[in-house]
Each structure stands twice: as C-alpha cells, then as structure tokens.
CSV table of C-alpha atoms in Angstrom, one decimal:
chain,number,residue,atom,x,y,z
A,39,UNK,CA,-59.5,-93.5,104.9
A,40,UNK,CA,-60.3,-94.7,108.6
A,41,UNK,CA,-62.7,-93.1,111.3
A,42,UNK,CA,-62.4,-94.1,114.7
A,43,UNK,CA,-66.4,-96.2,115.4
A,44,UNK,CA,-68.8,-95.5,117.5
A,45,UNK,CA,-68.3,-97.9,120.8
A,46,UNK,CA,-70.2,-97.5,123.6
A,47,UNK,CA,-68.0,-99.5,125.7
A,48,UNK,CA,-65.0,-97.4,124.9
A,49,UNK,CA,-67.7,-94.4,126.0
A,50,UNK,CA,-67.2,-96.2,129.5
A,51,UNK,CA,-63.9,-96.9,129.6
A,52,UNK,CA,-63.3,-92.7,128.5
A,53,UNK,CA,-65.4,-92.0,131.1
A,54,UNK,CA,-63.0,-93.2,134.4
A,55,UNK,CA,-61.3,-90.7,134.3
A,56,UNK,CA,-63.3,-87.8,134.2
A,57,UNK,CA,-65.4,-90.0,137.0
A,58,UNK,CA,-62.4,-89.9,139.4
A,59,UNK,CA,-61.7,-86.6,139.2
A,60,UNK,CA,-64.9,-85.5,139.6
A,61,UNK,CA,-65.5,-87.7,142.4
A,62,UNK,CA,-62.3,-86.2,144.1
A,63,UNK,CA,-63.8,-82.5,143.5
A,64,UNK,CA,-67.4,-83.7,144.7
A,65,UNK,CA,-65.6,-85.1,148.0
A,66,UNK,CA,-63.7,-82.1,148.5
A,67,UNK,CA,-66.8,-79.7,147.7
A,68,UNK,CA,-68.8,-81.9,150.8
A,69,UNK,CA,-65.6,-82.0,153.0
A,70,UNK,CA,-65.8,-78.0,152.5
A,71,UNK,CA,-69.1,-77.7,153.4
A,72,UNK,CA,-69.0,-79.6,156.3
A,73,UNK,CA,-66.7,-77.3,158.1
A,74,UNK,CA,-68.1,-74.1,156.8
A,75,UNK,CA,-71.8,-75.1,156.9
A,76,UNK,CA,-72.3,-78.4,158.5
A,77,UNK,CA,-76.3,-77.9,158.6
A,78,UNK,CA,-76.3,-77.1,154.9
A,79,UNK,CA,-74.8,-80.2,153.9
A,80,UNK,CA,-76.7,-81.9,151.0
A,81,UNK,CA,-78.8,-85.3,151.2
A,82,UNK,CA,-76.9,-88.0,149.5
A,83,UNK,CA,-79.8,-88.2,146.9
A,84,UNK,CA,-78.9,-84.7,146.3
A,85,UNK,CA,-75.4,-85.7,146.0
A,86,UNK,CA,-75.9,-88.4,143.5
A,87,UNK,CA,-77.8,-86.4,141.2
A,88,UNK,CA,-75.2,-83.8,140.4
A,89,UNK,CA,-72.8,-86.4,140.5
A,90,UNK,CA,-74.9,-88.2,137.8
A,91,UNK,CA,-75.2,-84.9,135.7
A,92,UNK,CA,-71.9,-83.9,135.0
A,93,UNK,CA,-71.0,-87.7,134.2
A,94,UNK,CA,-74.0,-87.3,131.9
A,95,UNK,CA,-72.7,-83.8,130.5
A,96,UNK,CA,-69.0,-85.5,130.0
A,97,UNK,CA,-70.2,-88.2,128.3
A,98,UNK,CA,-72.8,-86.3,125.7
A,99,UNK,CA,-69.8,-83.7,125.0
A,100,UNK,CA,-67.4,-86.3,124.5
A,101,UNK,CA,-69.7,-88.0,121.8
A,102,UNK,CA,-70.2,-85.0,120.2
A,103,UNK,CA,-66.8,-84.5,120.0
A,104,UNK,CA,-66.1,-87.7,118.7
A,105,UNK,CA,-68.9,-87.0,116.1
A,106,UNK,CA,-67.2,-83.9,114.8
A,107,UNK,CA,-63.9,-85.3,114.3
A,108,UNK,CA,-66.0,-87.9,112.5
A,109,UNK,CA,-67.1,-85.4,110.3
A,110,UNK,CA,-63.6,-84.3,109.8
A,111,UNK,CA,-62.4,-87.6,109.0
A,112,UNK,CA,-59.9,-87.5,112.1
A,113,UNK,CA,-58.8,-90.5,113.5
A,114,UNK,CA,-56.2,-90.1,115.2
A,115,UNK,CA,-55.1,-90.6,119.4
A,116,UNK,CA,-53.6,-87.3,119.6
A,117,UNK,CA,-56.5,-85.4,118.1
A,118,UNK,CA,-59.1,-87.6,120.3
A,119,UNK,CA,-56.4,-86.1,123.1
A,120,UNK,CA,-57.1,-82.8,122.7
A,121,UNK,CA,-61.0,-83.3,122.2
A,122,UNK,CA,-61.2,-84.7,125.1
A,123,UNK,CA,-59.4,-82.0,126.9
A,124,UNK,CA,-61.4,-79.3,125.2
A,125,UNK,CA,-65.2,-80.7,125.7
A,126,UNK,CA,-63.9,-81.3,129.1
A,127,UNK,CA,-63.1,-78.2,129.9
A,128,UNK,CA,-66.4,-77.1,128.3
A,129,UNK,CA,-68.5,-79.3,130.6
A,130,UNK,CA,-66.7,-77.6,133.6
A,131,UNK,CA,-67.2,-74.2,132.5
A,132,UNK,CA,-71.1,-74.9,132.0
A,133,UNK,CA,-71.2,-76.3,135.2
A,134,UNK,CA,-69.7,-73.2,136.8
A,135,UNK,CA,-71.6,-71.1,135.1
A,136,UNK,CA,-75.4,-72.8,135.8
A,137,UNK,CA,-74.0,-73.9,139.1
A,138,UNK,CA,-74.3,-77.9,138.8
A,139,UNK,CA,-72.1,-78.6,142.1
A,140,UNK,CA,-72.1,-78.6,145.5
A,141,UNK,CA,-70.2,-75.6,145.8
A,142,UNK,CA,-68.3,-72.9,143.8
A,143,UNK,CA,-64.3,-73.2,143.6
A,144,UNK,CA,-63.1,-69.7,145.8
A,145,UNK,CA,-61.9,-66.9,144.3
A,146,UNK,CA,-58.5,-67.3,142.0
A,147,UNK,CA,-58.6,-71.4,141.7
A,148,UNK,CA,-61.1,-71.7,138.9
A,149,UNK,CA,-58.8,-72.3,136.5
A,150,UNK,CA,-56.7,-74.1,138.6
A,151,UNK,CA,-59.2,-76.6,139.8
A,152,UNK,CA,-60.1,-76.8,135.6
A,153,UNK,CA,-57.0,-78.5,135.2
A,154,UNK,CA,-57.9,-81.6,136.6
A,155,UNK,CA,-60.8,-82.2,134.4
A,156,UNK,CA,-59.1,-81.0,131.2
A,157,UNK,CA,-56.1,-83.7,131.9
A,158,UNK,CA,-58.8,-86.3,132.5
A,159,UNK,CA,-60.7,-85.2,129.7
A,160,UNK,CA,-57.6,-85.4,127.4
A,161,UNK,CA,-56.7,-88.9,128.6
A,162,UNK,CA,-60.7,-90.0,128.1
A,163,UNK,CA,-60.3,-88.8,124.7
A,164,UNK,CA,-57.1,-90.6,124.3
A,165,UNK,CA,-58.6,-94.0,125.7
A,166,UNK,CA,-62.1,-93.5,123.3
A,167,UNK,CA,-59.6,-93.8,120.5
A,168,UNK,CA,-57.6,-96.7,121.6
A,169,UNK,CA,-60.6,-98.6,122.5
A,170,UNK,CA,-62.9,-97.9,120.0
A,171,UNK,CA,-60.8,-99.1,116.9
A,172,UNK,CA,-61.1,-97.9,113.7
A,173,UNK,CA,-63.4,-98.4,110.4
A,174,UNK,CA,-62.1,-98.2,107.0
A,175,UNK,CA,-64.3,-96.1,104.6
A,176,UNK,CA,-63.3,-95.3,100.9
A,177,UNK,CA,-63.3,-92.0,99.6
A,178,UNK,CA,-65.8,-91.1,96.9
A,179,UNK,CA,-63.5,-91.0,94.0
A,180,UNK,CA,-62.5,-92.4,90.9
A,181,UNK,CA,-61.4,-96.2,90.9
A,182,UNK,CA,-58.2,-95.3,89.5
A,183,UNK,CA,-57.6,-92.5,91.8
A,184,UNK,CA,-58.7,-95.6,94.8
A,185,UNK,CA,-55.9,-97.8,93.2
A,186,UNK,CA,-53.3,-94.9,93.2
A,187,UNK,CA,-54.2,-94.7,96.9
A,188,UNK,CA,-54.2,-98.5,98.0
A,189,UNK,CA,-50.7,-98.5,96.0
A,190,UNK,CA,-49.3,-96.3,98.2
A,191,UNK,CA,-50.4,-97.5,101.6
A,192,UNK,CA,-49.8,-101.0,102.3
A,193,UNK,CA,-52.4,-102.6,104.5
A,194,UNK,CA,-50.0,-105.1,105.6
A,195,UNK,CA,-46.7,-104.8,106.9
A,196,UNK,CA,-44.2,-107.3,107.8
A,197,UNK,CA,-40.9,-105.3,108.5
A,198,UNK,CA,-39.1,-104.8,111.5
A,199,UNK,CA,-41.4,-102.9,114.2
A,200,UNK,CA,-40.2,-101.1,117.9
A,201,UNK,CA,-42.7,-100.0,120.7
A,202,UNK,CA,-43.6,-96.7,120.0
A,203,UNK,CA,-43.0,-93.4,122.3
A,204,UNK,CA,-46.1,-92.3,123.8
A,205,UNK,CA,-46.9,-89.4,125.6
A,206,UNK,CA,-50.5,-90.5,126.8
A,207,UNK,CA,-49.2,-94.1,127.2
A,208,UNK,CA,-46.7,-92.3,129.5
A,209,UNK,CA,-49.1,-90.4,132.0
A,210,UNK,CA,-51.6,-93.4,132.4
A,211,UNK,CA,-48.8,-95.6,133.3
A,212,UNK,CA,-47.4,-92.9,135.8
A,213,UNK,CA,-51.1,-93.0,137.3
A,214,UNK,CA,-50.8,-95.9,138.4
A,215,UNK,CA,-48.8,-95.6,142.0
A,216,UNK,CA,-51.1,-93.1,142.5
A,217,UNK,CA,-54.4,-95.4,142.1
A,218,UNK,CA,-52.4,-98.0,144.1
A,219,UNK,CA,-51.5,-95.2,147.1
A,220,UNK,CA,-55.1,-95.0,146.9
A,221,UNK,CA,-56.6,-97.7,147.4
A,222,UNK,CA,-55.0,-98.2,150.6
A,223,UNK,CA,-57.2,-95.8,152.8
A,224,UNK,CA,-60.1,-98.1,152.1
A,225,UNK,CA,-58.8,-101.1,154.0
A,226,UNK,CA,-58.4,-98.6,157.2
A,227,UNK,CA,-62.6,-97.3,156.4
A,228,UNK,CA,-63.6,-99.7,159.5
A,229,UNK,CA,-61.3,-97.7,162.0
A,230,UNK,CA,-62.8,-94.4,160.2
A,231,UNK,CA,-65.7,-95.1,160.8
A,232,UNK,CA,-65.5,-96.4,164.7
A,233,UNK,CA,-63.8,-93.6,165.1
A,234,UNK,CA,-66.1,-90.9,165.2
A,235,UNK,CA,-69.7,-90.0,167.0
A,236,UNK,CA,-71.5,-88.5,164.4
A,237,UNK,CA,-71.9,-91.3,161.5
A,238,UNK,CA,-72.3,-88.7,159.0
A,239,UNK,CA,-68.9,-86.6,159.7
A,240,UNK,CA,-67.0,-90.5,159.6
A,241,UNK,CA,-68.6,-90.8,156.0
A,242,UNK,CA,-67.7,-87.9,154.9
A,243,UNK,CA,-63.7,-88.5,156.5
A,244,UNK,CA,-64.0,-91.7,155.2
A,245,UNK,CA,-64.3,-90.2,151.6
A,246,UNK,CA,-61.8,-87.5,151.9
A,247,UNK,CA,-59.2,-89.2,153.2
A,248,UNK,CA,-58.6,-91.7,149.9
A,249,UNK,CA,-59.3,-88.2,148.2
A,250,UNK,CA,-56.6,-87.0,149.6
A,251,UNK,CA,-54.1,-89.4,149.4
A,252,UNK,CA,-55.1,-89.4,145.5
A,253,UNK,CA,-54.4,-85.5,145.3
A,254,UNK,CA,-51.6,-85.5,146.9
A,255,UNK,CA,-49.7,-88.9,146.0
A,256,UNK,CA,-50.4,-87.4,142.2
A,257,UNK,CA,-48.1,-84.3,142.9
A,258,UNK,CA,-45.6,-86.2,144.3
A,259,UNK,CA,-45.4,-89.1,142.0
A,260,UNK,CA,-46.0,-88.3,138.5
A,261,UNK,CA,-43.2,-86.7,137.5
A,262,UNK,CA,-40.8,-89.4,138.9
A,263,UNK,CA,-42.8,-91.9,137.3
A,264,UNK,CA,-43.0,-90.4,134.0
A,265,UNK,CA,-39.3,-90.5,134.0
A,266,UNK,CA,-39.0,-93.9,135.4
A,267,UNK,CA,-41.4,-95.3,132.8
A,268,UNK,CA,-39.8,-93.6,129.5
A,269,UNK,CA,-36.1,-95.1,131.0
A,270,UNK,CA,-38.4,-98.3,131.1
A,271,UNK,CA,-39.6,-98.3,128.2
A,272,UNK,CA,-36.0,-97.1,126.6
A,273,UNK,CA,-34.3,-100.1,128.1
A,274,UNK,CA,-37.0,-102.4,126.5
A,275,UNK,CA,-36.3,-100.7,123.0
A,276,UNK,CA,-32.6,-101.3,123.4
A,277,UNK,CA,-32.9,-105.1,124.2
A,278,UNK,CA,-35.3,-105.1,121.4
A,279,UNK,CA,-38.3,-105.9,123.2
A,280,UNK,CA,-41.7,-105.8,122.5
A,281,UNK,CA,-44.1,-107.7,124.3
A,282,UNK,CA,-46.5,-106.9,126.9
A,283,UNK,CA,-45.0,-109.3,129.4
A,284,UNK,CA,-41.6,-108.5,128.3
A,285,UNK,CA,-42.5,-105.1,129.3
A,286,UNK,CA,-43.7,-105.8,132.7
A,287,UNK,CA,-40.7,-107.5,133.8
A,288,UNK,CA,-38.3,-105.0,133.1
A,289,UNK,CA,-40.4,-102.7,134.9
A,290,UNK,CA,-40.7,-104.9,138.0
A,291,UNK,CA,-37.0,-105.5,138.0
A,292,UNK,CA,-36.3,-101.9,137.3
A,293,UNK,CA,-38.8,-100.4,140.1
A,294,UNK,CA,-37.4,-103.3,142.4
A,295,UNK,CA,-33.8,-102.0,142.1
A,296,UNK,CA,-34.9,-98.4,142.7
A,297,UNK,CA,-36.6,-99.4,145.9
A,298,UNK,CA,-33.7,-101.8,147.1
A,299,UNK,CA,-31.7,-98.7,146.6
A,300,UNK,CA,-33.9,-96.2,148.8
A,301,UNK,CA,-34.4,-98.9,151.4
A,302,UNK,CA,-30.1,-99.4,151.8
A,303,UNK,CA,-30.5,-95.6,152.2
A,304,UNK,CA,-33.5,-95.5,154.2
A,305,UNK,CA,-34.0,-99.0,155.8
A,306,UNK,CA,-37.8,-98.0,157.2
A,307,UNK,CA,-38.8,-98.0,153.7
A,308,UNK,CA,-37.7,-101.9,153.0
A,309,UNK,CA,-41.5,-102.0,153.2
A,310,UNK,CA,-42.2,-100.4,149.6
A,311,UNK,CA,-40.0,-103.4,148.0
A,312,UNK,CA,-43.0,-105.3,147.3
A,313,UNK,CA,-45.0,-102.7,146.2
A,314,UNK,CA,-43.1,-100.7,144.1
A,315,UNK,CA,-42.2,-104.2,142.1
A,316,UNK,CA,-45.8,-104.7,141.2
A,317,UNK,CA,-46.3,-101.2,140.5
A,318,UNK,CA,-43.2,-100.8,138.2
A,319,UNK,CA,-44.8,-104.7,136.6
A,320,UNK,CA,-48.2,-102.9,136.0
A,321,UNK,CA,-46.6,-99.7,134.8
A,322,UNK,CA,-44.8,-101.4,132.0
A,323,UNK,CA,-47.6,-103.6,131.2
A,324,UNK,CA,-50.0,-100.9,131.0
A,325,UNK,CA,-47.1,-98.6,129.0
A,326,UNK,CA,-46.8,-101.6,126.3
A,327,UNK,CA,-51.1,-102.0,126.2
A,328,UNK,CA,-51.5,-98.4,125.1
A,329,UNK,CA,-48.5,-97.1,123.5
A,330,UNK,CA,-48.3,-99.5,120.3
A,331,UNK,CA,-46.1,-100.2,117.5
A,332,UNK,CA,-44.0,-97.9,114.4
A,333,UNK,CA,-42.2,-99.5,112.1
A,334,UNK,CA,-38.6,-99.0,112.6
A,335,UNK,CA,-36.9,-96.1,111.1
A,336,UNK,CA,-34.9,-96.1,107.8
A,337,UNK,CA,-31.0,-95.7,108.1
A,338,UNK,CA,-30.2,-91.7,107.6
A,339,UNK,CA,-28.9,-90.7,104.5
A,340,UNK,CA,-25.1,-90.1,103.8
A,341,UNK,CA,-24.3,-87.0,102.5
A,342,UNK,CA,-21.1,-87.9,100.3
A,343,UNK,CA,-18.5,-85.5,98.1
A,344,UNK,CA,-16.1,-88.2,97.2
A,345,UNK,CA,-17.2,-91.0,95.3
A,346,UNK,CA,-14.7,-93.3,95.7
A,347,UNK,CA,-15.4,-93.1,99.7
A,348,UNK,CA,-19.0,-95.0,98.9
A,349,UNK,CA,-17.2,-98.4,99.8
A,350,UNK,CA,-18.3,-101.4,102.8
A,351,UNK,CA,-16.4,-101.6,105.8
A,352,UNK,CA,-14.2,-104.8,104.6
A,353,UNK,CA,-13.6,-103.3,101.2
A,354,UNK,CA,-9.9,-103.7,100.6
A,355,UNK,CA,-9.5,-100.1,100.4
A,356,UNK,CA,-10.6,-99.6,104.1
A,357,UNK,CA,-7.9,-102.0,105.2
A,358,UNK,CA,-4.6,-100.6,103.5
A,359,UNK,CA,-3.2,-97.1,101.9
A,360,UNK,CA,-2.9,-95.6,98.3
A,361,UNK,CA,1.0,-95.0,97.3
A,362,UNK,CA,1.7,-91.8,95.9
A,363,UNK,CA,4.7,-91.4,94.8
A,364,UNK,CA,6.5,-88.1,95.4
A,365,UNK,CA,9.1,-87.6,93.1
C-alpha cells in the first residue's frame, strides 16, 4: 500500500497556483476600489495581511486534505485533484462569508469568480501529489496474505512503457503562454509608472495591467493549447518517444510551424515565431515532467469461431487456396 508523504516543499510548490489566482482577484478587488472609492482604498499593510490569510487558509485546508486522504489510504493524482479543488473552494466560501477580502464579488458572479480558485486548487492538489512522492506502508495482515500481495504486484517492471495521457499534465502545459503573455507587462512597469501623477494610481495600473493580460490571454489561449499539446504529445507517442528533451523538441518544432503558418497568413505576426517556439519547447517539456509513464497496453483479444483460422500471417495456408472438388 502507498500514501503520498508529507512534504513541505511540495506544500509550496501546490501553493502557486492558488497564489496567482488570488493575487489576480486581490488586484482586481483594489483596481475596483479605486474607481468606486478611491479614498477608501486600503494601506498596503492592510493589503498584505489578507493576502497572507487566505494563502495561510489554502495551505492549512490543503494539508488537511491531504491528511484525510491519508487516512483513507488514497494516493492517487486524480484524487489529490479533486481535493484540492474541493478545500479550495471551501477556503473561498469562508472567506466570503467572514469577509477576508478587499471587497465582495457583485451580485451573480460568486460562483463564477469561485471558479478560478477551484481550478487552482485542483491543479495544487495535483502538483502536492506529484511532488511529494509516495511511501510504501504494509498492511496489517497475515504474512501469507503480504506474500499473496507482493506476488501480484511487481515492484519492478522492465517492459515496454509510452508517456501516459494526462489531463492535469495537459492544463499546466497549456498555462504556460499565458504565464509567458504575462510577464511581458512587467518590462513596460517603468513607462507605467512615469506615466501617471498620482504614484499610487500608477501602482495600482501597474498591477492590473499584467492581471489583465493573465485573465484574458487564459480565455483565449487555453483551449488552443490544450489541443496543440495532446496533438504534441500524440506525435511523440507515435515516434515512440519518451524523453523530456525529446518532448520539447517536437513541441518547439511543432509550435514553430504553427506560427510560420499564421505569419504567411498574417505577416505582422512574423514576430511571435520566436516566441511561440520556446513556448511550444516548454510546453512539451513541462507536458513530459508531469504526465509520466504506463506500461504499454496488451494486444486485444481475438474473438475466433473457426479454429483452423488461428494461423501467422506467412503460414502457408494464408498464401494459397483449399481445392474442393465439385463433382
């Protein structure tokens, strides 16, 4: 039996996600405020310390979530998945309801704006398990029924193995032109912030604007990338191709045609050739890092009615006829 361990450092690494996204909500909640109360605008200390809380709520409800399946004897990605989702989801709802933010979502987005830290929440779940590892513990039972066990599953396996299909491995590689669109606004923060009289309305800009882009370069682009990286990662399982690097060329090469392609239709975009190349490299990198390996599946079983059909291809009665004779 294995248990997923307690890590504290893949704690952290579950925790960027929800951190983004609530950082996007935060920045939108102060952008908000600033047009419909710009007195009432809170002190950055204030700021900080909600921030701080619902990071701290996340990450005490996504240990105790991780204890529970612990308890269960769960182990697996998908399961961590939906734990995450779910005690995300919870940390938002107790947040709305004791008011832990800068200001509450208007009336009919609620549940909308819940989405975004359930999805986190399921993909910080998703990395806790993938990070953390896993820790064999035996049953209590009888020796004999520990051998029966240990017969049946192998600990070692040296057959043939393919990259496995992974849904999470999927939407964190799609992520990815989205974090890169991102992190673009930051080199123009000097212009931002020249650009406005009041210091504290260019801060605030200067925080919405890579916000922004993030919201909106996430609608646009994860769908198409989803579908670029599973035609990746398809491609790489047909040329039989497993490794990490491997992976990350066919995804540059594959993202560079795509972009060649849209800037022969659209030359002003011969800009995005670079780009998208290291994006569609760190896509299929980051697809191979998470999604693992499965061994490869058995041949499917022939469902016969004539024995005498149950020959190889160059048996001799494949090549020529049976004579009847008619008489």
């Amino acid at each position: 039996m294995y248990l997923v361990k307690n890590s504290s450092r893949a704690l952290c690494a579950a925790l960027i996600p929800l951190a983004i996204v609530e950082a996007v909500l935060l920045v939108y909640a102060l952008a908000g405020g600033q047009v419909t109360d710009p007195v009432g605008v809170p002190a950055p200390d204030q700021i900080l310390v909600i921030y701080a809380g619902r990071m701290a709520m996340n990450a005490a409800l996504l240990f105790a979530g991780h204890t529970v399946l612990r308890q269960w004897a769960i182990s697996s990605r998908f399961a961590y998945g939906l734990m995450g989702g779910v005690m995300a989801a919870v940390s938002y709802g107790i947040a709305i309801r004791n008011h832990i933010q800068l200001a509450a979502p208007g009336d009919g987005t609620v549940v909308t704006i819940g989405l975004l830290p359930a999805i986190a929440g399921m993909i910080g779940g998703f990395l806790y398990g993938q990070f953390a590892g896993l820790s064999t513990v035996a049953p209590a039972a009888t020796e004999a029924s520990v051998a029966a066990a240990s017969a049946k599953s192998p600990q070692a396996f040296d057959g043939p193995v393919r990259v496995r299909t992974s849904l999470a491995g999927v939407v964190i590689a799609a992520l990815i032109p989205t974090v890169l669109a991102t992190l673009l606004p930051y080199t123009l923060l000097p212009l931002l912030m020249n650009g406005f009289a009041d210091k504290s309305t260019a801060h605030i800009f200067a925080a919405v604007i890579p916000a922004q882009t993030f919201m909106v370069m996430m609608v646009i682009s994860v769908i198409p990338s989803s579908i670029f990286m599973l035609c990746v990662h398809h491609v790489a399982r047909a040329m039989r191709r497993s490794n990490a690097w491997e992976y990350a060329v066919i995804g540059g090469v594959a993202a560079l045609g795509c972009a060649l392609l849209l800037a022969f239709a659209v030359p002003l975009l011969v800009f995005l050739v670079v780009p998208a190349a290291f994006s569609g490299a760190v896509m299929g990198a980051l697809y191979r890092r998470f999604a693992g390996l499965e061994p490869m599946p058995l041949p499917e079983v022939v469902i016969a009615t004539d024995p005498s059909a149950l020959v190889g291809a160059d048996h001799p009665s494949r090549h020529q006829h049976g004579v009847i004779l008619n008489n």
